[in-house]
């Protein structure tokens, strides 16, 4: 399979290592150098203002430094969709690379300049880069991949995200870049992956779907397909894009507001909203948070805890990679349901074992097993499937707006969880898992009873399945009905 489509897989790697990899890396990398960054903040305030910070002031500055990443991510998500529709997927990715490099330069110079504000600015630019990448990278790779590869291509998106998390943990150990001298290089590392993407992306073609459906350039589209898929007969795939173009020829790209108002794709929009919200509310951050306490209670020495944390990141990454073997056989909707159902059961038992941890000597070991099991369920369902959903559920006119909505929801919920989670831990302790359990349970039920299987289907076919499941038309062909309803809505506008 990989031999048949070498350019497709090269594009997936190039865009992944400079795309969703940045999101995962930025999420995990701040843990290791936190002591050094806080020390820089204190020294800067003393030297510049003669001010010795109170503990609460230092915590406030630190929280803002971490959280500004989400603000940048939201901004990147809100602008990426329109930029991708106007300039193209490839050009948008190229422009986004410069944002990552700029953020990296600020990080590398922050210690020399004695400026923690440069770290804040760098985190903000990294957020913009990650927000745009989460929207445009899945859009691009889903459009360049042939139908039979779309299932595993979606898993690649989650794989690079998990690889980024693991890389941030790995490079942050003291034997590598997690030292007082090298921590600016740890924070600025993704500038090098961004530079790699900038150099190599020039050799890759634009999305054939964008060229044909948005630009109306069939000749360049066919040239891009030959570069991506080889000099073989892929007339069926070209014909499918032409059918989509014919069905939606009078429809322009939709704005976010128009997408929300359009009732013809209401269930697809609800599905994206539920899944992208649940992926942040499923409790995985709480699992990682309590893992140190569990490992410490199990007798692991304090100086070894950071290496144990590497095990959790490696567990997530390896499980996402395992998805490649089962996703085409199992199906995406089924994986999402099983992932959230498995997390629901695991969180119930994890709450019980944490409650009994101080009373039963062997209970921490049960908690350790449950932590890794919860990470497995998270990686095999939510991480492996969710990022690519908007590109599979929505036709070309809706795709950019769909990615804008889904990624904006992701960043908003991530920001809220980051702000509220410390309060939940303080007030509820390990019973906070019950809140996340409710989210997993609801999402699992929704996937089971409201979403059809989407494996190896076009957006029009998926729309027909949604109509069969919820509207149950008897005579009219639902695929034709879907296209006609879209055109009818456009006429009203």
Coordinates of C-alpha atoms in Angstrom, one line a residue:
X1 CA 0.0 0.0 0.0
X2 CA 2.7 2.4 0.9
X3 CA 4.6 1.5 -2.3
X4 CA 1.6 2.3 -4.4
X5 CA 1.2 5.9 -3.1
X6 CA 4.6 7.1 -2.0
X7 CA 3.8 10.8 -2.6
X8 CA 0.6 10.6 -0.6
X9 CA 2.4 9.1 2.4
X10 CA 5.3 11.6 2.0
X11 CA 2.7 14.4 2.1
X12 CA 1.1 12.9 5.2
X13 CA 4.5 12.7 7.0
X14 CA 5.7 16.2 5.9
X15 CA 2.5 17.9 6.9
X16 CA 2.1 15.8 10.0
X17 CA 5.5 16.5 11.4
X18 CA 5.0 20.2 10.8
X19 CA 1.3 20.1 11.7
X20 CA -0.6 18.2 14.4
X21 CA 2.9 17.2 15.8
X22 CA 3.2 20.8 17.0
X23 CA -0.1 20.7 18.9
X24 CA 0.9 17.6 20.8
X25 CA 4.4 18.9 21.5
X26 CA 3.2 22.2 22.7
X27 CA 0.7 20.6 25.1
X28 CA 3.3 18.4 26.9
X29 CA 6.5 20.4 26.6
X30 CA 5.8 23.0 29.4
X31 CA 5.9 20.6 32.2
X32 CA 9.7 19.9 32.3
X33 CA 11.1 23.5 32.1
X34 CA 8.4 25.0 34.4
X35 CA 10.9 25.5 37.3
X36 CA 13.4 27.3 35.0
X37 CA 10.7 29.5 33.4
X38 CA 9.3 30.5 36.8
X39 CA 12.8 31.4 37.9
X40 CA 13.3 33.5 34.8
X41 CA 10.0 35.3 35.6
X42 CA 11.2 36.1 39.2
X43 CA 14.7 37.3 38.1
X44 CA 13.2 39.5 35.4
X45 CA 10.8 41.2 37.8
X46 CA 13.6 41.8 40.3
X47 CA 16.1 43.1 37.8
X48 CA 13.6 45.2 35.7
X49 CA 11.2 46.5 38.4
X50 CA 12.9 45.7 41.7
X51 CA 9.8 43.7 42.5
X52 CA 9.8 40.3 44.4
X53 CA 6.7 38.4 43.2
X54 CA 4.3 36.8 45.7
X55 CA 3.5 33.1 45.1
X56 CA 0.0 33.9 43.8
X57 CA 1.4 36.5 41.4
X58 CA 4.0 34.0 40.0
X59 CA 1.2 31.4 39.6
X60 CA -1.0 33.9 37.7
X61 CA 1.8 34.7 35.3
X62 CA 2.6 31.0 34.8
X63 CA -1.1 30.1 34.2
X64 CA -1.4 32.9 31.6
X65 CA 1.8 31.8 29.9
X66 CA 0.4 28.2 29.6
X67 CA -3.2 29.3 28.7
X68 CA -2.3 31.9 26.0
X69 CA -1.5 28.9 23.8
X70 CA -5.3 28.2 23.7
X71 CA -6.1 31.8 22.8
X72 CA -3.7 31.6 19.9
X73 CA -5.1 28.2 18.9
X74 CA -8.7 29.6 18.8
X75 CA -7.5 32.5 16.6
X76 CA -5.7 30.1 14.3
X77 CA -8.8 27.9 14.0
X78 CA -11.1 30.9 13.3
X79 CA -9.0 32.2 10.4
X80 CA -7.7 28.9 8.9
X81 CA -10.9 27.9 7.2
X82 CA -11.3 31.1 5.2
X83 CA -7.6 31.2 4.3
X84 CA -7.7 27.6 3.1
X85 CA -10.7 28.3 0.9
X86 CA -9.2 31.5 -0.5
X87 CA -5.5 30.6 -1.0
X88 CA -5.6 26.8 -1.0
X89 CA -4.6 24.1 1.5
X90 CA -1.0 23.9 0.6
X91 CA -0.4 27.7 0.5
X92 CA -2.1 28.0 3.9
X93 CA 0.2 25.4 5.4
X94 CA 3.2 27.2 4.0
X95 CA 2.2 30.5 5.5
X96 CA 1.4 28.8 8.8
X97 CA 5.0 27.4 8.9
X98 CA 6.4 31.0 9.2
X99 CA 4.3 31.5 12.4
X100 CA 5.9 28.4 14.0
X101 CA 9.4 29.6 13.1
X102 CA 8.7 33.1 14.5
X103 CA 7.5 31.6 17.8
X104 CA 10.6 29.4 17.9
X105 CA 12.9 32.3 17.5
X106 CA 11.2 34.1 20.4
X107 CA 11.6 31.1 22.6
X108 CA 15.3 30.6 21.7
X109 CA 16.1 34.3 22.5
X110 CA 13.9 34.6 25.7
X111 CA 16.6 33.6 28.2
X112 CA 19.3 35.7 26.6
X113 CA 17.0 38.7 26.5
X114 CA 15.8 38.0 30.1
X115 CA 12.2 38.4 28.9
X116 CA 9.4 36.0 29.9
X117 CA 7.1 38.1 27.7
X118 CA 8.9 36.6 24.7
X119 CA 7.9 33.1 26.0
X120 CA 4.3 34.3 26.2
X121 CA 4.4 35.7 22.7
X122 CA 6.1 32.5 21.5
X123 CA 3.3 30.4 23.1
X124 CA 0.7 32.6 21.4
X125 CA 2.3 32.1 18.0
X126 CA 2.6 28.4 18.6
X127 CA -1.1 28.4 19.4
X128 CA -1.9 30.1 16.1
X129 CA 0.2 27.6 14.3
X130 CA -1.4 24.6 16.1
X131 CA -4.9 25.9 15.6
X132 CA -4.4 26.4 11.9
X133 CA -2.7 23.0 11.6
X134 CA -5.5 21.2 13.3
X135 CA -7.9 22.7 10.7
X136 CA -5.9 22.6 7.5
X137 CA -3.7 19.5 7.8
X138 CA -6.6 17.0 8.2
X139 CA -8.4 18.9 5.3
X140 CA -5.4 18.6 3.0
X141 CA -4.5 14.9 3.7
X142 CA -8.1 13.7 3.5
X143 CA -8.4 15.4 0.1
X144 CA -5.2 14.0 -1.4
X145 CA -5.8 10.4 -0.2
X146 CA -7.7 7.9 -2.3
X147 CA -10.9 6.6 -0.8
X148 CA -9.4 3.2 0.4
X149 CA -6.7 5.0 2.3
X150 CA -8.9 7.6 4.0
X151 CA -9.5 5.4 7.1
X152 CA -5.8 5.0 8.0
X153 CA -5.0 8.6 6.9
X154 CA -7.3 9.8 9.6
X155 CA -5.3 7.8 12.1
X156 CA -2.1 9.4 11.0
X157 CA -3.5 12.8 12.2
X158 CA -3.9 11.4 15.7
X159 CA -0.6 9.6 15.5
X160 CA 1.4 12.8 14.9
X161 CA -0.5 14.4 17.7
X162 CA 0.4 11.6 20.1
X163 CA 4.0 11.5 18.8
X164 CA 4.3 15.2 19.6
X165 CA 3.1 14.6 23.2
X166 CA 5.7 11.8 23.6
X167 CA 8.5 13.9 22.0
X168 CA 7.8 16.8 24.4
X169 CA 8.1 14.4 27.3
X170 CA 11.2 12.6 26.0
X171 CA 13.2 15.7 25.0
X172 CA 12.2 17.3 28.4
X173 CA 14.2 14.8 30.5
X174 CA 17.4 16.1 32.0
X175 CA 19.7 13.9 29.9
X176 CA 18.5 15.7 26.8
X177 CA 17.1 19.3 26.7
X178 CA 15.4 19.6 30.1
X179 CA 18.3 21.4 31.7
X180 CA 18.8 25.0 33.0
X181 CA 21.1 25.7 30.0
X182 CA 19.2 24.0 27.2
X183 CA 15.5 24.6 28.0
X184 CA 15.1 27.4 25.5
X185 CA 16.0 24.9 22.8
X186 CA 13.4 22.5 24.2
X187 CA 10.7 25.2 23.8
X188 CA 11.9 26.2 20.4
X189 CA 12.3 22.7 18.9
X190 CA 9.2 22.9 16.7
X191 CA 10.8 25.7 14.7
X192 CA 13.1 23.1 13.2
X193 CA 10.2 20.8 12.3
X194 CA 8.4 23.8 10.9
X195 CA 11.5 24.6 8.8
X196 CA 11.6 21.0 7.5
X197 CA 8.0 21.4 6.4
X198 CA 8.7 24.7 4.7
X199 CA 11.5 23.2 2.6
X200 CA 9.7 20.0 1.6
X201 CA 6.1 21.3 1.1
X202 CA 7.2 23.1 -2.0
X203 CA 7.6 19.8 -3.8
X204 CA 4.1 18.6 -3.0
X205 CA 0.9 19.3 -5.1
X206 CA -2.1 21.3 -4.1
X207 CA -5.3 19.3 -3.1
X208 CA -6.9 17.9 -6.3
X209 CA -10.3 18.4 -4.7
X210 CA -9.6 22.1 -4.1
X211 CA -8.3 22.6 -7.6
X212 CA -11.3 21.0 -9.2
X213 CA -14.2 22.0 -6.9
X214 CA -13.0 25.5 -5.8
X215 CA -10.9 26.6 -8.7
X216 CA -12.6 24.7 -11.5
X217 CA -9.2 23.7 -12.9
X218 CA -9.6 20.2 -14.1
X219 CA -6.3 20.0 -16.0
X220 CA -4.2 21.0 -12.9
X221 CA -6.4 18.6 -10.8
X222 CA -5.5 15.7 -13.1
X223 CA -1.8 16.6 -13.0
X224 CA -1.9 16.7 -9.2
X225 CA -3.7 13.3 -9.1
X226 CA -1.0 11.7 -11.3
X227 CA 1.7 13.2 -9.1
X228 CA 0.0 11.8 -5.9
X229 CA -1.4 8.5 -7.1
X230 CA 1.0 7.6 -10.0
X231 CA 0.3 7.2 -13.7
X232 CA -2.5 4.7 -13.4
X233 CA -6.2 4.8 -14.2
X234 CA -8.0 6.6 -11.4
X235 CA -11.0 7.6 -13.5
X236 CA -13.4 6.4 -10.8
X237 CA -12.1 8.8 -8.2
X238 CA -12.1 11.7 -10.7
X239 CA -15.6 10.8 -11.7
X240 CA -16.7 10.9 -8.1
X241 CA -15.2 14.4 -7.7
X242 CA -17.0 15.5 -10.9
X243 CA -20.2 14.1 -9.6
X244 CA -19.8 16.1 -6.4
X245 CA -19.0 19.1 -8.5
X246 CA -22.1 18.6 -10.7
X247 CA -24.3 18.1 -7.7
X248 CA -23.0 21.2 -5.9
X249 CA -22.0 23.3 -8.9
X250 CA -24.2 26.2 -8.0
X251 CA -23.0 26.2 -4.4
X252 CA -20.2 28.4 -3.1
X253 CA -18.2 27.8 0.0
X254 CA -20.3 28.3 3.1
X255 CA -19.5 30.6 6.1
X256 CA -19.7 29.3 9.6
X257 CA -23.0 31.1 10.2
X258 CA -24.5 29.6 7.0
X259 CA -23.3 26.2 8.0
X260 CA -25.0 26.5 11.4
X261 CA -28.2 27.6 9.8
X262 CA -28.3 24.9 7.2
X263 CA -30.7 22.2 8.4
X264 CA -29.7 19.7 5.7
X265 CA -26.6 18.7 7.5
X266 CA -27.7 19.3 11.1
X267 CA -26.8 15.8 12.3
X268 CA -23.3 16.0 10.8
X269 CA -22.8 19.3 12.6
X270 CA -24.1 17.9 15.9
X271 CA -21.8 14.9 15.5
X272 CA -18.7 17.1 15.0
X273 CA -19.7 19.2 18.0
X274 CA -20.2 16.2 20.3
X275 CA -17.0 14.5 19.3
X276 CA -14.7 17.5 19.4
X277 CA -16.1 18.6 22.8
X278 CA -16.0 15.1 24.3
X279 CA -12.3 14.6 23.3
X280 CA -11.4 17.3 25.8
X281 CA -14.1 16.4 28.4
X282 CA -13.3 12.7 28.4
X283 CA -11.0 13.1 31.4
X284 CA -7.7 12.1 29.8
X285 CA -6.0 15.2 31.3
X286 CA -7.2 14.2 34.8
X287 CA -5.8 10.7 34.2
X288 CA -2.4 12.1 33.3
X289 CA -2.6 14.5 36.3
X290 CA -3.3 11.7 38.8
X291 CA -0.8 9.3 37.2
X292 CA 2.1 10.8 39.2
X293 CA 0.3 10.3 42.5
X294 CA -0.6 6.7 41.6
X295 CA 2.9 5.9 40.5
X296 CA 4.3 7.5 43.7
X297 CA 1.9 5.4 45.8
X298 CA 3.0 2.3 44.0
X299 CA 6.5 2.8 45.3
X300 CA 8.2 4.4 42.3
X301 CA 11.1 6.7 43.4
X302 CA 10.5 10.4 42.9
X303 CA 13.5 10.8 40.6
X304 CA 12.1 8.0 38.4
X305 CA 8.6 9.4 38.0
X306 CA 9.5 11.4 34.8
X307 CA 10.6 8.2 33.1
X308 CA 7.3 6.6 34.1
X309 CA 5.5 9.5 32.5
X310 CA 7.2 8.6 29.3
X311 CA 5.5 5.3 29.5
X312 CA 2.1 7.0 29.4
X313 CA 3.0 9.0 26.3
X314 CA 4.5 6.0 24.6
X315 CA 1.4 4.0 25.5
X316 CA -0.9 6.5 23.7
X317 CA 1.4 6.8 20.7
X318 CA 1.8 3.0 20.2
X319 CA -2.0 2.5 20.6
X320 CA -2.8 5.1 18.0
X321 CA -0.3 3.3 15.6
X322 CA -2.1 0.0 16.4
X323 CA -5.3 1.7 15.0
X324 CA -3.8 1.3 11.5
X325 CA -4.4 -2.5 11.7
X326 CA -8.0 -2.4 12.9
X327 CA -9.7 0.7 11.6
X328 CA -10.5 -0.5 8.1
X329 CA -11.9 -3.8 9.6
X330 CA -13.7 -2.3 12.6
X331 CA -15.0 1.0 11.3
X332 CA -14.6 4.5 12.6
X333 CA -18.0 4.9 14.3
X334 CA -17.6 1.5 16.1
X335 CA -14.1 2.6 17.3
X336 CA -15.4 5.8 18.7
X337 CA -18.3 4.0 20.5
X338 CA -15.9 1.3 21.9
X339 CA -13.3 4.0 22.9
X340 CA -15.8 6.1 24.9
X341 CA -17.6 3.0 26.3
X342 CA -14.2 1.6 27.5
X343 CA -13.2 4.9 29.0
X344 CA -16.6 5.1 30.9
X345 CA -16.1 1.7 32.5
X346 CA -12.4 2.4 33.3
X347 CA -13.2 5.7 34.9
X348 CA -15.7 4.1 37.2
X349 CA -13.2 1.6 38.5
X350 CA -10.4 4.2 38.6
X351 CA -12.5 6.4 40.9
X352 CA -13.0 3.4 43.2
X353 CA -9.4 2.3 43.3
X354 CA -8.2 5.9 44.0
X355 CA -10.7 6.1 46.8
X356 CA -9.4 2.8 48.3
X357 CA -5.7 3.6 47.6
X358 CA -4.8 4.6 51.1
X359 CA -6.7 1.7 52.7
X360 CA -5.6 -1.2 50.6
X361 CA -1.8 -1.8 50.0
X362 CA -2.1 -3.3 46.6
X363 CA -4.7 -0.9 45.2
X364 CA -2.2 1.5 43.6
X365 CA -1.2 -1.2 41.3
X366 CA -4.8 -1.6 40.2
X367 CA -4.9 2.1 39.6
X368 CA -1.7 1.9 37.4
X369 CA -3.3 -0.8 35.2
X370 CA -6.5 1.3 34.9
X371 CA -4.6 4.4 33.9
X372 CA -2.8 2.7 31.1
X373 CA -6.1 1.0 30.1
X374 CA -7.9 4.3 30.0
X375 CA -5.1 5.8 27.8
X376 CA -5.4 2.8 25.4
X377 CA -9.2 3.3 25.0
X378 CA -8.6 7.1 24.5
X379 CA -6.0 6.5 21.8
X380 CA -7.8 3.8 20.0
X381 CA -11.1 5.8 19.6
X382 CA -11.1 9.6 20.3
X383 CA -7.5 10.3 19.2
X384 CA -7.4 8.0 16.2
X385 CA -10.8 8.9 14.7
X386 CA -11.9 12.4 15.8
X387 CA -9.5 14.8 14.0
X388 CA -10.5 13.7 10.5
X389 CA -14.3 13.6 11.0
X390 CA -15.1 17.1 9.5
X391 CA -13.3 16.1 6.2
X392 CA -15.3 12.9 6.0
X393 CA -18.8 14.1 7.0
X394 CA -19.0 17.3 5.0
X395 CA -18.9 18.0 1.3
X396 CA -16.5 20.5 -0.2
X397 CA -18.6 23.7 0.2
X398 CA -19.0 23.1 3.9
X399 CA -15.6 21.6 4.7
X400 CA -13.7 24.8 5.7
X401 CA -16.5 26.1 7.9
X402 CA -16.8 22.6 9.5
X403 CA -13.2 22.5 10.4
X404 CA -13.4 26.1 11.8
X405 CA -16.3 25.2 14.0
X406 CA -14.8 21.9 15.2
X407 CA -11.3 23.2 16.0
X408 CA -12.7 26.3 17.6
X409 CA -14.8 24.1 19.9
X410 CA -11.7 22.0 20.7
X411 CA -9.7 25.1 21.7
X412 CA -12.5 26.7 23.7
X413 CA -13.2 23.5 25.7
X414 CA -9.4 23.0 26.2
X415 CA -9.1 26.5 27.6
X416 CA -12.1 26.0 29.9
X417 CA -10.9 22.6 31.2
X418 CA -7.4 24.1 31.8
X419 CA -8.9 26.9 33.9
X420 CA -11.5 24.8 35.8
X421 CA -9.7 21.6 36.2
X422 CA -7.4 22.8 39.2
X423 CA -10.6 23.9 41.0
X424 CA -12.3 20.6 40.3
X425 CA -9.3 18.7 41.7
X426 CA -9.2 20.9 44.8
X427 CA -13.0 20.6 45.5
X428 CA -13.7 17.0 44.3
X429 CA -10.3 15.3 44.3
X430 CA -10.5 12.0 42.5
X431 CA -14.3 12.2 42.3
X432 CA -13.8 14.7 39.5
X433 CA -13.6 11.6 37.2
X434 CA -17.4 11.2 37.7
X435 CA -17.9 14.4 35.7
X436 CA -15.7 13.2 32.9
X437 CA -17.5 9.8 33.1
X438 CA -20.8 11.5 32.3
X439 CA -19.2 13.1 29.1
X440 CA -17.8 9.8 27.9
X441 CA -21.1 7.9 28.5
X442 CA -23.2 10.5 26.7
X443 CA -20.8 10.6 23.7
X444 CA -20.7 6.8 23.5
X445 CA -24.5 6.6 23.5
X446 CA -24.7 9.3 20.8
X447 CA -22.3 7.4 18.5
X448 CA -24.1 4.2 19.0
X449 CA -27.6 5.4 18.2
X450 CA -27.2 8.5 16.0
X451 CA -24.2 8.1 13.7
X452 CA -24.0 5.6 10.8
X453 CA -20.7 3.9 9.9
X454 CA -18.7 6.2 7.7
X455 CA -15.9 3.9 6.6
X456 CA -15.0 4.3 2.9
X457 CA -17.9 6.5 2.1
X458 CA -18.2 9.9 0.4
X459 CA -19.9 12.9 2.2
X460 CA -22.9 12.4 -0.1
X461 CA -23.2 8.7 0.8
X462 CA -22.8 9.5 4.5
X463 CA -25.5 12.2 4.2
X464 CA -27.8 9.6 2.7
X465 CA -27.1 7.2 5.7
X466 CA -27.9 10.0 8.1
X467 CA -31.2 10.6 6.3
X468 CA -32.0 6.9 6.4
X469 CA -31.3 6.8 10.1
X470 CA -33.2 9.9 11.1
X471 CA -35.6 10.9 8.4
X472 CA -36.3 7.5 6.8
X473 CA -37.5 8.6 3.4
X474 CA -39.4 5.9 1.5
X475 CA -39.2 6.9 -2.2
X476 CA -36.9 9.8 -2.9
X477 CA -33.2 9.0 -3.4
X478 CA -31.6 10.5 -0.3
X479 CA -28.3 11.3 -2.0
X480 CA -30.1 13.3 -4.7
X481 CA -32.3 14.8 -2.0
X482 CA -29.2 16.0 -0.1
X483 CA -27.7 17.8 -3.1
X484 CA -31.0 19.3 -4.1
X485 CA -31.6 20.6 -0.5
X486 CA -28.2 22.2 -0.5
X487 CA -28.8 23.9 -3.8
X488 CA -32.3 25.0 -2.7
X489 CA -30.8 26.6 0.5
X490 CA -28.2 28.4 -1.6
X491 CA -30.9 29.8 -3.9
X492 CA -32.7 31.2 -0.9
X493 CA -29.5 33.0 0.2

